[in-house]
PDB file of C-alpha atoms and ligand atoms in Angstrom:
ATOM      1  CA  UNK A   1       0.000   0.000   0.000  1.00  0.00           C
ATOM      2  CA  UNK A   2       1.462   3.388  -1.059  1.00  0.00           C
ATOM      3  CA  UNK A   3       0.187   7.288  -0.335  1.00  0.00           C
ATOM      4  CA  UNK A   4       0.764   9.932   1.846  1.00  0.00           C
ATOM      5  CA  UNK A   5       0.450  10.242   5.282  1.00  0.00           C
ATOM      6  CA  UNK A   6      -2.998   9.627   6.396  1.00  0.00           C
ATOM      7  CA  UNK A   7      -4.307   8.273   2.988  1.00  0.00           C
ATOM      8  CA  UNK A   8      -5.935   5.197   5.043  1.00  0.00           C
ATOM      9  CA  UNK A   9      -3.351   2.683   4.015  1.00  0.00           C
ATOM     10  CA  UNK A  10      -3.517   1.129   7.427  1.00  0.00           C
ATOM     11  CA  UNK A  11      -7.310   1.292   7.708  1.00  0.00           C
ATOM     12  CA  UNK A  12      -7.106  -0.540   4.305  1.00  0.00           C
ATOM     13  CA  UNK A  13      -4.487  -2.956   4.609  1.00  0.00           C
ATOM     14  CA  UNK A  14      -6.694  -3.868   7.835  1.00  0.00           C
ATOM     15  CA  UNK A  15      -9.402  -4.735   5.805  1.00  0.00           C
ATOM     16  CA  UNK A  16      -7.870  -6.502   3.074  1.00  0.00           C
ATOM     17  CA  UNK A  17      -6.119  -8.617   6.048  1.00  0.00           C
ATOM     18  CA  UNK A  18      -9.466  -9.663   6.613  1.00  0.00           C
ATOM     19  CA  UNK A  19     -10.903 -10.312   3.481  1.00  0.00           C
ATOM     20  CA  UNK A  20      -7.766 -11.906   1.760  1.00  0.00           C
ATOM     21  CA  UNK A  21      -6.253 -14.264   4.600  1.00  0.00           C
ATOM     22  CA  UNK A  22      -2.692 -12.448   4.747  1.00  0.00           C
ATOM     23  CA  UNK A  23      -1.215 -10.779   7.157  1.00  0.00           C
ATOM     24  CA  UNK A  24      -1.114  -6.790   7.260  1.00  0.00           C
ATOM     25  CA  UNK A  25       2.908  -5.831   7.550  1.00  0.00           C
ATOM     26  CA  UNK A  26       3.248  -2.403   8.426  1.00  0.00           C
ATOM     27  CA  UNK A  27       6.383  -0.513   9.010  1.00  0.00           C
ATOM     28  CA  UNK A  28       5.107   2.180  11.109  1.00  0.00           C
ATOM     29  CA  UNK A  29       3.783  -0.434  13.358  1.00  0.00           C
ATOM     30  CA  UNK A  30       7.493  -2.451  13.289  1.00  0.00           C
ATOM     31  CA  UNK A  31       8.902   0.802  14.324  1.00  0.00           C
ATOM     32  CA  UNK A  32       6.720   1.871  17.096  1.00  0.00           C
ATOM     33  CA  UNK A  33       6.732  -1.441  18.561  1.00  0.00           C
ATOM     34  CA  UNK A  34      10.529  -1.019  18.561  1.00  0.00           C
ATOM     35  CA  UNK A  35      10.478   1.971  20.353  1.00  0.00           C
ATOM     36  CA  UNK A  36       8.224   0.752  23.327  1.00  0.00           C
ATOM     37  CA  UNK A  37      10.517  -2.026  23.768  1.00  0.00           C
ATOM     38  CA  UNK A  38      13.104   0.472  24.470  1.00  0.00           C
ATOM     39  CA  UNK A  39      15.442  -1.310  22.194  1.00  0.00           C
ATOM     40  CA  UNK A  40      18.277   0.826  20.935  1.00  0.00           C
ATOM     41  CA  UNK A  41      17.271   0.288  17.573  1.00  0.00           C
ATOM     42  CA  UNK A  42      13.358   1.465  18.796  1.00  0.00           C
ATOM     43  CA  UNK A  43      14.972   4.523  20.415  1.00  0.00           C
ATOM     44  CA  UNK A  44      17.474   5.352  17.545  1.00  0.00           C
ATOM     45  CA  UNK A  45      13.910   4.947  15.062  1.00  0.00           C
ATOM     46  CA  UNK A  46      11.900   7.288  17.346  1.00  0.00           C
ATOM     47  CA  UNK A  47      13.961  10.267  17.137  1.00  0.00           C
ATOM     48  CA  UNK A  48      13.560  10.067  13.274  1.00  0.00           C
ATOM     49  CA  UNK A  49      10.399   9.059  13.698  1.00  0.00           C
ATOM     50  CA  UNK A  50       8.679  12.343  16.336  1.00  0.00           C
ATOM     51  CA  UNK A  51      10.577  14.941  13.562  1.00  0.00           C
ATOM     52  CA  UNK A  52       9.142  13.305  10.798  1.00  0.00           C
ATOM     53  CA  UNK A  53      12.128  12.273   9.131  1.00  0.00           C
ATOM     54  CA  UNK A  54      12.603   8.569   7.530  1.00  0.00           C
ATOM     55  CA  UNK A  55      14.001   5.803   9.460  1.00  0.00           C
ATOM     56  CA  UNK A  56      17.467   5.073   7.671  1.00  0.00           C
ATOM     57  CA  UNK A  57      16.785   2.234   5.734  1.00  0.00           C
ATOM     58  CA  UNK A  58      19.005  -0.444   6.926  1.00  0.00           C
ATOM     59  CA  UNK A  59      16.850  -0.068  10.215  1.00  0.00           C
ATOM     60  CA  UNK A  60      13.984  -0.536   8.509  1.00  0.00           C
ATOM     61  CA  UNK A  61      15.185  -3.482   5.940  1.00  0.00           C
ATOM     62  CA  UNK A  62      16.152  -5.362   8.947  1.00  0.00           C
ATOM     63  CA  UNK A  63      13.139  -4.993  10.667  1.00  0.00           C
ATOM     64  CA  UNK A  64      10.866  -5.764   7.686  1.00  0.00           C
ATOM     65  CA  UNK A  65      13.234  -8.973   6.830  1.00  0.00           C
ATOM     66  CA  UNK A  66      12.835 -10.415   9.967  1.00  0.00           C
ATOM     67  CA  UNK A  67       8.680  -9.901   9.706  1.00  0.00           C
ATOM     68  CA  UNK A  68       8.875 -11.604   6.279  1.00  0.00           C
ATOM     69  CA  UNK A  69      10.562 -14.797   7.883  1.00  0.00           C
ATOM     70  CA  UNK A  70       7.456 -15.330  10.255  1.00  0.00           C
ATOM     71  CA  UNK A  71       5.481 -18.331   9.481  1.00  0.00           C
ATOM     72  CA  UNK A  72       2.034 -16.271   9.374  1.00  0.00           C
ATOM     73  CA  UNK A  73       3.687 -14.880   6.070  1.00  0.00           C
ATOM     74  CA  UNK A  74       4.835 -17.748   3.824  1.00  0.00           C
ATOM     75  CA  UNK A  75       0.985 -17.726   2.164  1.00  0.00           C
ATOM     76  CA  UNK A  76       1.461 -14.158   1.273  1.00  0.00           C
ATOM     77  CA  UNK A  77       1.552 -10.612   3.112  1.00  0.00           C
ATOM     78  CA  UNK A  78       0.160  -7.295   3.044  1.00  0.00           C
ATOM     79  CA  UNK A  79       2.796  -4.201   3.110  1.00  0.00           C
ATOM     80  CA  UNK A  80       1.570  -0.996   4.675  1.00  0.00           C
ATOM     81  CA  UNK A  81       4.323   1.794   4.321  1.00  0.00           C
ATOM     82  CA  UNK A  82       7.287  -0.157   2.582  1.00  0.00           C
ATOM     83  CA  UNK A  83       9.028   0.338   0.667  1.00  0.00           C
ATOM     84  CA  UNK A  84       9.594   4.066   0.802  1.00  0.00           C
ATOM     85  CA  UNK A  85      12.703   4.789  -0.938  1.00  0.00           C
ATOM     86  CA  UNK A  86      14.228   3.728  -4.064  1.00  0.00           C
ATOM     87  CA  UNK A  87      16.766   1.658  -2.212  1.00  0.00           C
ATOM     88  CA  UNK A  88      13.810  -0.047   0.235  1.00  0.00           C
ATOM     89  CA  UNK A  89      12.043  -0.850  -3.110  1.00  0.00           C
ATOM     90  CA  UNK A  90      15.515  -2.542  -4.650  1.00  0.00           C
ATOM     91  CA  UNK A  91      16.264  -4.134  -1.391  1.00  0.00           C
ATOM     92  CA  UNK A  92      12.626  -5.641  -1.386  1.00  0.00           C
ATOM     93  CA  UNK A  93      12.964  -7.246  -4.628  1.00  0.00           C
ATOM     94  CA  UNK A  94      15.770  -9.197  -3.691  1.00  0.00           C
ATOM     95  CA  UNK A  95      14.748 -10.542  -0.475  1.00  0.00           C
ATOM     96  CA  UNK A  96      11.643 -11.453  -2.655  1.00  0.00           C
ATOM     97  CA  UNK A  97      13.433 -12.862  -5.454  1.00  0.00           C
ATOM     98  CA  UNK A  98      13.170 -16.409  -4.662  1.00  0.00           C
ATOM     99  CA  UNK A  99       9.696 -16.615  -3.123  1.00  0.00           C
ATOM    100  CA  UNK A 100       8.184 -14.103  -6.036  1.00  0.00           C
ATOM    101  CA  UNK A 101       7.590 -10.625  -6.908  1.00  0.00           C
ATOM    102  CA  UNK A 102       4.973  -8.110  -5.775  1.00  0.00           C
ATOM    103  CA  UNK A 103       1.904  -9.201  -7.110  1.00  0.00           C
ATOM    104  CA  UNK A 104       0.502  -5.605  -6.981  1.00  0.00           C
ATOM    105  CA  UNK A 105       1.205  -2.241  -5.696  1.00  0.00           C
ATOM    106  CA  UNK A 106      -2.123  -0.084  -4.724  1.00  0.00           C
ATOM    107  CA  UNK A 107      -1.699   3.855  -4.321  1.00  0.00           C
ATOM    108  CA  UNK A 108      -4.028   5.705  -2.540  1.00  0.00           C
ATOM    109  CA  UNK A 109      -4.951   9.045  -3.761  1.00  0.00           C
ATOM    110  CA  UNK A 110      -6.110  11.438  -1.443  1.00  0.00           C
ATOM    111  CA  UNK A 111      -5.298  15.312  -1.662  1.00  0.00           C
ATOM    112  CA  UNK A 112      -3.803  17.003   1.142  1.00  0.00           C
ATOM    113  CA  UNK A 113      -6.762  18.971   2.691  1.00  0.00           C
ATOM    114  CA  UNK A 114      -8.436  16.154   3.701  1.00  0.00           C
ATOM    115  CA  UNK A 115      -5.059  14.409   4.892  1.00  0.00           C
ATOM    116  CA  UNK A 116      -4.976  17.029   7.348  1.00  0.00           C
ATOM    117  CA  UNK A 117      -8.528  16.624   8.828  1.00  0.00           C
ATOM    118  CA  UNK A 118      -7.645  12.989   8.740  1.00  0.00           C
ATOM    119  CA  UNK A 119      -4.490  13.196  10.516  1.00  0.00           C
ATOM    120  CA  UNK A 120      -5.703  15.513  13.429  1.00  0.00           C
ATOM    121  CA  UNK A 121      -8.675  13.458  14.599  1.00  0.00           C
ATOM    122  CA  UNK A 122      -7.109  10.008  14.507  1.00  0.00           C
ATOM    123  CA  UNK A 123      -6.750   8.089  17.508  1.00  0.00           C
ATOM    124  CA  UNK A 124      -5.430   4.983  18.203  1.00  0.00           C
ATOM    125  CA  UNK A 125      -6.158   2.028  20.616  1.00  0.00           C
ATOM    126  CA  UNK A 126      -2.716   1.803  23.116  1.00  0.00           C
ATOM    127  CA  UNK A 127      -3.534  -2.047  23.452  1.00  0.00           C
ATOM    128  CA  UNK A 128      -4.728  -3.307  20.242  1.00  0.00           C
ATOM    129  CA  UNK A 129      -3.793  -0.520  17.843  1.00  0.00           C
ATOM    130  CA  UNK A 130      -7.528  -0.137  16.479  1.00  0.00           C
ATOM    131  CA  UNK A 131      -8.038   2.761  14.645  1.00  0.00           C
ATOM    132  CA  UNK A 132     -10.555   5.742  14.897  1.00  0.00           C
ATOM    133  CA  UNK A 133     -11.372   9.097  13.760  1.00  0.00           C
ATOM    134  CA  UNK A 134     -12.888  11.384  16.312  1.00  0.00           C
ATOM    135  CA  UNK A 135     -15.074  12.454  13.667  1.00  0.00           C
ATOM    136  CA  UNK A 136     -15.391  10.124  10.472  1.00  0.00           C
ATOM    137  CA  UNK A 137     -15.186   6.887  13.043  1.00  0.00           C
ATOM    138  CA  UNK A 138     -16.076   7.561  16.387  1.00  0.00           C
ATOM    139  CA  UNK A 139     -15.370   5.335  19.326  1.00  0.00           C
ATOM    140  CA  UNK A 140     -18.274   4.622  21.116  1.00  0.00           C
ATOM    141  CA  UNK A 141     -17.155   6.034  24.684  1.00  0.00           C
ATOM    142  CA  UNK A 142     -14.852   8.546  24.142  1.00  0.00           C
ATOM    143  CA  UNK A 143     -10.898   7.991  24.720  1.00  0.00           C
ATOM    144  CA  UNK A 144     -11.927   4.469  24.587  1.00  0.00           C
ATOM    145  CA  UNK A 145     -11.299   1.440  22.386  1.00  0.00           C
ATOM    146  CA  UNK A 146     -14.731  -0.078  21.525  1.00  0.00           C
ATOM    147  CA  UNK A 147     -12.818  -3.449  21.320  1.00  0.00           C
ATOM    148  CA  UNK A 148     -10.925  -4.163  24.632  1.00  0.00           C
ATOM    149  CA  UNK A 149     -11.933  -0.958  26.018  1.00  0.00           C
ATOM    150  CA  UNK A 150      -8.191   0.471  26.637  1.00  0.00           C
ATOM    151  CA  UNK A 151      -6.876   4.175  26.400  1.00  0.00           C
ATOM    152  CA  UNK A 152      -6.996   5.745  22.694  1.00  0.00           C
ATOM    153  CA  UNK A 153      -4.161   8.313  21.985  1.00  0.00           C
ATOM    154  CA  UNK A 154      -2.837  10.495  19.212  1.00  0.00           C
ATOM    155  CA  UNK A 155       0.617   9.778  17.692  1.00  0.00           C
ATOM    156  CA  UNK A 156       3.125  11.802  18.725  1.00  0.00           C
ATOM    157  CA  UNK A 157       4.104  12.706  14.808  1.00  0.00           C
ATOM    158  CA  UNK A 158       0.264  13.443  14.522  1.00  0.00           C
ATOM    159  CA  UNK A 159       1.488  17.452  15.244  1.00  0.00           C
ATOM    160  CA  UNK A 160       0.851  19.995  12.521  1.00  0.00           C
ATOM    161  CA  UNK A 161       4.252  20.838  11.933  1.00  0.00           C
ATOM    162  CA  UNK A 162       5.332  17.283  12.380  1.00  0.00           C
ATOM    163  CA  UNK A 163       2.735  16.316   9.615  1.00  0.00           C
ATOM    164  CA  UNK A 164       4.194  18.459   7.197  1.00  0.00           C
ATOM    165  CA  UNK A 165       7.187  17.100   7.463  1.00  0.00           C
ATOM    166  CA  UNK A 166       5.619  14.000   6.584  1.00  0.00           C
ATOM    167  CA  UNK A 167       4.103  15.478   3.942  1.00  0.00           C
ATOM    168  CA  UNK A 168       7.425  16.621   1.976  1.00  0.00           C
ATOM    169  CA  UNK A 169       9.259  13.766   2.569  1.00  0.00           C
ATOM    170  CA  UNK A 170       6.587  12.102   1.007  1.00  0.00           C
ATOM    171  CA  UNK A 171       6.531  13.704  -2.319  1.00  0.00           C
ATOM    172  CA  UNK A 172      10.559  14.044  -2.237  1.00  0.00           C
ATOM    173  CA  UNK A 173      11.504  10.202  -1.028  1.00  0.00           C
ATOM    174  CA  UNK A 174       8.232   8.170  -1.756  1.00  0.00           C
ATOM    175  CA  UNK A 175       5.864   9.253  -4.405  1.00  0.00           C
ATOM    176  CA  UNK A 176       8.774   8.868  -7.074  1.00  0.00           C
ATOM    177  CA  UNK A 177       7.919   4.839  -6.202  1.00  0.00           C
ATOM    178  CA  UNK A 178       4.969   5.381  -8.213  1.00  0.00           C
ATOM    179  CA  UNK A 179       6.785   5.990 -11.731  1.00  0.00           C
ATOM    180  CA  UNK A 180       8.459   2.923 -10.429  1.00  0.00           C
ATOM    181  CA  UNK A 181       6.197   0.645 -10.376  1.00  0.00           C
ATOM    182  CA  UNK A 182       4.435   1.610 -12.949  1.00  0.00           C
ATOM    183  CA  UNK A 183       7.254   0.935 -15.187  1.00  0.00           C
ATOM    184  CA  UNK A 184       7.325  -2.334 -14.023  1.00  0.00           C
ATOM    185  CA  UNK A 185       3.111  -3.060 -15.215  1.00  0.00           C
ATOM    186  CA  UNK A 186       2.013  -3.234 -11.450  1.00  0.00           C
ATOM    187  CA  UNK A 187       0.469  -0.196  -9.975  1.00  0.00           C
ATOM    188  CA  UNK A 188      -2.913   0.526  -9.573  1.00  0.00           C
ATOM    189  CA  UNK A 189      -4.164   3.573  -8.233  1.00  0.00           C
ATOM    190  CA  UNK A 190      -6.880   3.578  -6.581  1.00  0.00           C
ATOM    191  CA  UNK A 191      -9.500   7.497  -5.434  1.00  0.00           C
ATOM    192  CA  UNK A 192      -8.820   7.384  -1.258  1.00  0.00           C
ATOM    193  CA  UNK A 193     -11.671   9.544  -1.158  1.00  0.00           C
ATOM    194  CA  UNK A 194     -15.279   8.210   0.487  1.00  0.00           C
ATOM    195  CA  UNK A 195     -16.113   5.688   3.014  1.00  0.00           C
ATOM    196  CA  UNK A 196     -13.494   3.456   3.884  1.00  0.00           C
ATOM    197  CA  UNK A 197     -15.545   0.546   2.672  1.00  0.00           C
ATOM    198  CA  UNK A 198     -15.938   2.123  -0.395  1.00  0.00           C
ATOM    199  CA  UNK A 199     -12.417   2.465  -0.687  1.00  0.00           C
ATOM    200  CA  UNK A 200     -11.711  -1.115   0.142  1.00  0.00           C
ATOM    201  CA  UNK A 201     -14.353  -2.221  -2.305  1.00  0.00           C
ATOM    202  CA  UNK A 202     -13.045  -0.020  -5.150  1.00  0.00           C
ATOM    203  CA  UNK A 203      -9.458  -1.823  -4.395  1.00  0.00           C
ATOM    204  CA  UNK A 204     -11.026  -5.293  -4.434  1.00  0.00           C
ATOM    205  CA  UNK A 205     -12.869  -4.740  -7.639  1.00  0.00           C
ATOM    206  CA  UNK A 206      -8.909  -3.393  -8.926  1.00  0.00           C
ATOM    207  CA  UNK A 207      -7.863  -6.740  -7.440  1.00  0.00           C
ATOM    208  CA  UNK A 208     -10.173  -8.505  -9.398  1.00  0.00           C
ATOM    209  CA  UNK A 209     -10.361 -11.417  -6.378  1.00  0.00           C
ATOM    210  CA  UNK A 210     -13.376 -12.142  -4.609  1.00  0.00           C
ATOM    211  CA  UNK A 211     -11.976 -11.914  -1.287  1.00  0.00           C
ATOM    212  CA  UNK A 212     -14.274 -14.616   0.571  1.00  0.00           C
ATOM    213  CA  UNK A 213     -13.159 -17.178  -1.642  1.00  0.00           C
ATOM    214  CA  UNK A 214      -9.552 -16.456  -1.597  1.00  0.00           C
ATOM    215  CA  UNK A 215      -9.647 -16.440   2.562  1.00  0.00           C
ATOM    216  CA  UNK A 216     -10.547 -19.674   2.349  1.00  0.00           C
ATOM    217  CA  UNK A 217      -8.499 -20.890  -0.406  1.00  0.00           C
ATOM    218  CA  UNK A 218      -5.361 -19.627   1.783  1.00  0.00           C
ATOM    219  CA  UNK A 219      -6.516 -21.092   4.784  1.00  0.00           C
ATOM    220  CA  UNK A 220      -6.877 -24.086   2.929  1.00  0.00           C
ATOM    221  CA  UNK A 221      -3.392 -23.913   1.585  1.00  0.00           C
ATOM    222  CA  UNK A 222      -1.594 -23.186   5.235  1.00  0.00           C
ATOM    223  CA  UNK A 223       0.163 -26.137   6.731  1.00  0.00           C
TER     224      UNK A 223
HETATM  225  P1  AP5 B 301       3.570   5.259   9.271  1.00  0.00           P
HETATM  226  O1  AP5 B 301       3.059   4.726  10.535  1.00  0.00           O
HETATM  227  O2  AP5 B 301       3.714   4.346   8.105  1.00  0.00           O
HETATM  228  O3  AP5 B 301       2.735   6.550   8.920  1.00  0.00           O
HETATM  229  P2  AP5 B 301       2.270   7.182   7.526  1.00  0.00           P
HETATM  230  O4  AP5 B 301       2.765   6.564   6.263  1.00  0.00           O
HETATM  231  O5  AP5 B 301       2.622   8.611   7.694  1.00  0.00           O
HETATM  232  O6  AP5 B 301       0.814   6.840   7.450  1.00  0.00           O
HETATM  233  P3  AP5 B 301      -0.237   6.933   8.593  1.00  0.00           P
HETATM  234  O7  AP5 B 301      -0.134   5.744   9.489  1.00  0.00           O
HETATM  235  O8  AP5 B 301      -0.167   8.289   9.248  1.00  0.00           O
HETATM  236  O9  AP5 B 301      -1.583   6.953   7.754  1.00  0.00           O
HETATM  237  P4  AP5 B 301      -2.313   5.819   6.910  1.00  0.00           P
HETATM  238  O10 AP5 B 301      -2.142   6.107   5.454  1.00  0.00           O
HETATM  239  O11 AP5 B 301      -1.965   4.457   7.381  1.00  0.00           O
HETATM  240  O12 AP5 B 301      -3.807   6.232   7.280  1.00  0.00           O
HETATM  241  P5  AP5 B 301      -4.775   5.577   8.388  1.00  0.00           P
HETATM  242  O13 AP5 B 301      -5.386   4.346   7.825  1.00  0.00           O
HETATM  243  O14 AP5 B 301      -4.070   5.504   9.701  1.00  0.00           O
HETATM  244  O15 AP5 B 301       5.017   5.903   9.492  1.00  0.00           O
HETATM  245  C1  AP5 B 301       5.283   6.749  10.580  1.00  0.00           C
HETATM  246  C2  AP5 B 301       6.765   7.107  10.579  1.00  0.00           C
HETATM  247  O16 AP5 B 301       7.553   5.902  10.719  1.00  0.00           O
HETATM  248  C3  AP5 B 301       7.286   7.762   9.303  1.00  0.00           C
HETATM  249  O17 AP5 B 301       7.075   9.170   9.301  1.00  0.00           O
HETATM  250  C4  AP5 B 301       8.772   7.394   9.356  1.00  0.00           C
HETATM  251  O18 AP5 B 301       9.447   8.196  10.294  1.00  0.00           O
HETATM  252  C5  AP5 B 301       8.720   5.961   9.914  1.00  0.00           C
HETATM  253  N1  AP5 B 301       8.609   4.954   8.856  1.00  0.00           N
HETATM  254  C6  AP5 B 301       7.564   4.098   8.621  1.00  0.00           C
HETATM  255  N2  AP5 B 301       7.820   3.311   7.576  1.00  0.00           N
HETATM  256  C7  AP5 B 301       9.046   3.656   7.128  1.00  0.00           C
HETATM  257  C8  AP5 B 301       9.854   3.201   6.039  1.00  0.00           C
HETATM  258  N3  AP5 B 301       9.439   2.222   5.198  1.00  0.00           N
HETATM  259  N4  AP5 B 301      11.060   3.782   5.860  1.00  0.00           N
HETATM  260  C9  AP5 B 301      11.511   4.765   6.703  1.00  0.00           C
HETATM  261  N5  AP5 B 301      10.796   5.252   7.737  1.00  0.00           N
HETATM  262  C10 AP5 B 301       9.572   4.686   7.935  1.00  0.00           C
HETATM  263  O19 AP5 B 301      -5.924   6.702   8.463  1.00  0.00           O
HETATM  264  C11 AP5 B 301      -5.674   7.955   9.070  1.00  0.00           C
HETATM  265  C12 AP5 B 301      -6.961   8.443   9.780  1.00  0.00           C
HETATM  266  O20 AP5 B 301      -7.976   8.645   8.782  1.00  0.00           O
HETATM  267  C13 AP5 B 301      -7.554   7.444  10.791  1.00  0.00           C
HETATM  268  O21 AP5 B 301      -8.123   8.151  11.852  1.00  0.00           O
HETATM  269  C14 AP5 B 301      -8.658   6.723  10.004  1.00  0.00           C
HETATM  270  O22 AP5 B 301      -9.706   6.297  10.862  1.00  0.00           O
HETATM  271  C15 AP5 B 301      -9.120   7.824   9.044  1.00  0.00           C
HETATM  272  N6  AP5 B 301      -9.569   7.299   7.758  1.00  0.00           N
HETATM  273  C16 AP5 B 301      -9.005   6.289   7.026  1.00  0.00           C
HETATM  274  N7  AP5 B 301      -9.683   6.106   5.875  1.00  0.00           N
HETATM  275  C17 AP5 B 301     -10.679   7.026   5.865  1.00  0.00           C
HETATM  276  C18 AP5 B 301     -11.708   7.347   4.934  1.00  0.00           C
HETATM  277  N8  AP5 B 301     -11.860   6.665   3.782  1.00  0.00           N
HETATM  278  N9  AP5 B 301     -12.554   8.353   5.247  1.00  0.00           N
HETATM  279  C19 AP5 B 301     -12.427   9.063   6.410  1.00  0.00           C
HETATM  280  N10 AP5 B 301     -11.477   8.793   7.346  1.00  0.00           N
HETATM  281  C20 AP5 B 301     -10.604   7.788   7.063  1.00  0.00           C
END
């Protein structure tokens, strides 16, 4: 999944988990989990991370290799926020080079105005990382997770200033990713605008899978 910040690639990749049987694999997640560890890697990340800066990417490669080796991943996997550079893209497609290439790369289009409204009412779950948007997606008692009922709380690179960081780095570092792949015959983008089930069903209609069918069929095929 590629876009800017805030384009719903994590909302999405969540639902395609569900629909297609693979796991989500998102770097954002890899790094924050890092950095509440305390690891020196987690800590190094973080300070990158709260300016709005990329992670350098050897951080990051080793991270997202070590996620790719999991079991829960040998059917298939969905990335949420890598690659991000040129070199992250490279790197991927030789750690992928004997298992197979991307199958497809969807980018999200969504223009900046409503990034920002997107970006300043998200919260998320401090337990089990569910997502919400004070206004689009409401939880149902407020500063709580409707799921498992824990504390909901706003990124700390959620900040204005912080987001527009995000924002350049974006168009300077990532969005050249989408001439990439397009050279190579496999993007798809994909209007981030409406509901975010219309979104997901606009990307599974760009799949061309019906994604019932193919849970099963990779649940089938898992050892
Ligand atoms: P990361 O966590 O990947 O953040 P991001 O790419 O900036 O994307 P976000 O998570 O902010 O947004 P999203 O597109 O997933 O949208 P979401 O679904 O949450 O990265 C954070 C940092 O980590 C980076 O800045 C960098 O420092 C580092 N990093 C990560 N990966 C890296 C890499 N590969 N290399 C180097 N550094 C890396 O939705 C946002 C909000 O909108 C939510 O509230 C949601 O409920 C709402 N929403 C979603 N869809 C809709 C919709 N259709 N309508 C209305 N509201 C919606």
């Amino acid at each position: 999944m590629l876009g800017p910040p805030g384009a719903g690639k994590g909302t999405q990749a969540r639902v395609l988990q569900d629909r297609l049987g693979v796991p989500q694999i998102a770097s954002g997640d890899l790094l924050r989990a890092a950095a509440r560890d305390r690891s020196t890697l987690g800590l190094n990340a973080k300070r990158y991370m709260d300016r709005g800066s990329l992670v350098p990417d050897e951080v990051v490669l080793k991270l997202i290799a070590a996620r790719l080796h999991e079991s829960d991943a040998a059917a298939g996997f969905i990335l949420d926020g890598f690659p991000r550079t040129r070199e992250q893209a490279e790197a991927l497609a030789t750690m992928l080079k004997d298992s197979g290439a991307l199958d497809r790369v969807i980018a999200l289009n969504v223009p900046d105005e409503e990034i920002i409204k997107r970006i300043s009412g998200r919260r998320t779950c401090r337990n089990c990382g569910e997502m919400y948007h004070l206004v689009f997606d409401p939880p149902r008692n407020q500063d709580h997770c409707n799921e498992c009922n824990s504390e909901l709380y706003q990124r700390d690179d959620d900040s204005e200033d912080t987001l527009r960081m995000r924002l350049q780095v974006y168009v300077a570092e990532t969005r050249p990713l989408l001439e990439y792949y397009q050279r190579q015959g496999i993007l798809t983008q994909v209007d981030g605008i409406g509901r975010p089930e219309e979104v997901a069903g606009r990307i599974l209609k760009q799949l061309g899978v019906d994604g019932a069918k193919l849970a099963a069929a990779k649940k089938g095929a898992q050892p």
